[in-house]
Structure formats: C-alpha cells, structure tokens
Amino acid sequence: MDLSKSTRNAFKKKYGYDPITISFSTNNAKRRQWNSWRTSQLASYVKQASRSVRQTKKDILLGVFILPPEFTECGQDVGKFKSYIDVVLPMSYYKDWDFTPSWVYGKNSGILYDTQKKAKNTSIIPTFDLPSSTQKDSYKTIFKKTQKNYPKIKCINYFIYGKWKESHFKKIVYYWKLQCNFSYTIKNETEDFMISQRFHFLCYTLSYYCMILNASIIIKESPMHLQRCVQHNGNHKKSTMKIWLFFH
C-alpha cells in the first residue's frame, strides 16, 4: 500500500485528514473512502497513458496486469479503467496465496469470476507461474475448467522472475500441449529443438516489440515519456505494438 508523503498530502488536501490515521483492520467509512480515492487515481493514470500512447500509434494493444480484485487494498479496480485498455491479465498465482486451483476457474467466485464481473467485455488473459512437476494435474484441470467455464478466454500468459532459460521454454511446450489437448509427443531431439526455437523466436519478438512498463516507477513521469518510447519502438513496420502496465 502506498503511504508515501506525496500520496498522504494529496489525500489530506482533498479530504482534510491524513490517511495514516485510518484503521485498516476494520471495514469503516474512511477506509472505503481511501480505497475509492486510490482506485480513481490509478484509473486516471491508465486513462492518461492510454490517451498518450494512442495519439502516437493508434493500433497499440494496451494491457494491464492486475492482482486479484479481492485484494482491495492494492487500489486496482479494473472496472474503473476497463474502457481505456484492450486486455486485462489477472495474476492467477493460486499457490502463492494459498488458494486451491478452483479459485482460478470457479464459476461463482475466484479470480476469473471477479475479473470478468468488473472487466465486462474486456479481453482476459490469465497469467500463471511456470508450474512445478507436482502441479501437472492441477494445471491440466485449470486449463480444462477455464475453457469450459470461460469460453471467451482463448489464451494464457506465463511469467517468471529473472532470465528465461531453455528449460522454461520446454516446460511451456509441455503445458501448452496440456492446454490445447495435443495428442502427439515429441519424437526426437530435432523436433524438440525446433519447437523450442519457435518459442525462443516468440519470446524474442515479444521482448523486442513489446514495452513492459512498471507503473509504480513511471507513474511519476509525464505521459510524454510513454509517447517517446512508442515512437522509438514504432519504427518497425512489421511490429505489433503491445504495452503491458504492471501495478504493484
């Protein structure tokens, strides 16, 4: 939660009291006022960013990674900025937060349910950690149930900390087959290498043509900063520009 001096001063100027005095252990009027203000501030930033980059390149695909909507203290309400983005990518790291796999694909609760309820018709791409060997069955269930309960979701996104390695690409290939219900297996090392190289190329093009922006850092910068970045990266005529905003 952001309780920096500048944030506290801005809130105090509007409401007349310091948010540090709010009791965050109970559900009270001041806490709700604080959460509402923070989500509106973040939505305003997304609006500015969207307007700025699209003035430079209209066909940019703008996406936002969000934490689970139930984590209200994060100040992320996709319902307030859905009209300014094309894609929302909910961080579906169920194991990190001690949830069961059903928390991802539940029809009446969970991260996809909550995200869809707020995002409405905005495209959703759930984001996952690369699974461990013990999670094979869990991920297979997640893929199948997600396809069944949320048929509009057509793809998923993987995330890791640090540098991508060859072993990561192979793992993606393996779980990609589970997701797509592929029936064949890799027959030899040559085919294994070819598939892996395709993913190398995919990740290379993504890293080359996509801008990864951390809102917690660039939120202090002018939207013109985004515009210059887009102009610099938009010189590639064959590129498909995408901008993902990380909110932490």
Short mmCIF file of N, CA, C and O in Angstrom, two decimals, residues 169 199-209:
data_model
loop_
_atom_site.label_atom_id
_atom_site.label_comp_id
_atom_site.label_asym_id
_atom_site.label_seq_id
_atom_site.Cartn_x
_atom_site.Cartn_y
_atom_site.Cartn_z
N PHE A 169 11.31 -22.83 -21.70
CA PHE A 169 10.60 -22.96 -22.97
C PHE A 169 10.06 -24.38 -23.15
O PHE A 169 8.95 -24.59 -23.63
N PHE A 199 9.71 -21.05 -29.73
CA PHE A 199 9.40 -20.28 -28.54
C PHE A 199 10.48 -19.25 -28.25
O PHE A 199 10.20 -18.18 -27.74
N HIS A 200 11.74 -19.58 -28.59
CA HIS A 200 12.80 -18.59 -28.49
C HIS A 200 12.46 -17.39 -29.35
O HIS A 200 12.57 -16.24 -28.94
N PHE A 201 12.03 -17.67 -30.58
CA PHE A 201 11.70 -16.60 -31.51
C PHE A 201 10.50 -15.80 -31.01
O PHE A 201 10.49 -14.57 -31.07
N LEU A 202 9.51 -16.51 -30.48
CA LEU A 202 8.32 -15.84 -29.97
C LEU A 202 8.70 -14.88 -28.84
O LEU A 202 8.30 -13.73 -28.83
N CYS A 203 9.47 -15.37 -27.88
CA CYS A 203 9.84 -14.53 -26.75
C CYS A 203 10.75 -13.39 -27.19
O CYS A 203 10.71 -12.31 -26.63
N TYR A 204 11.56 -13.65 -28.20
CA TYR A 204 12.43 -12.57 -28.70
C TYR A 204 11.59 -11.47 -29.32
O TYR A 204 11.80 -10.29 -29.05
N THR A 205 10.61 -11.84 -30.13
CA THR A 205 9.78 -10.81 -30.77
C THR A 205 8.97 -10.06 -29.73
O THR A 205 8.77 -8.85 -29.85
N LEU A 206 8.53 -10.76 -28.71
CA LEU A 206 7.77 -10.09 -27.65
C LEU A 206 8.65 -9.09 -26.91
O LEU A 206 8.24 -7.97 -26.66
N SER A 207 9.86 -9.51 -26.58
CA SER A 207 10.75 -8.61 -25.85
C SER A 207 11.20 -7.45 -26.72
O SER A 207 11.50 -6.37 -26.23
N TYR A 208 11.23 -7.65 -28.03
CA TYR A 208 11.70 -6.61 -28.95
C TYR A 208 10.61 -5.61 -29.28
O TYR A 208 10.87 -4.42 -29.41
N TYR A 209 9.39 -6.09 -29.42
CA TYR A 209 8.32 -5.23 -29.87
C TYR A 209 7.34 -4.79 -28.78
O TYR A 209 6.49 -3.97 -29.01
#
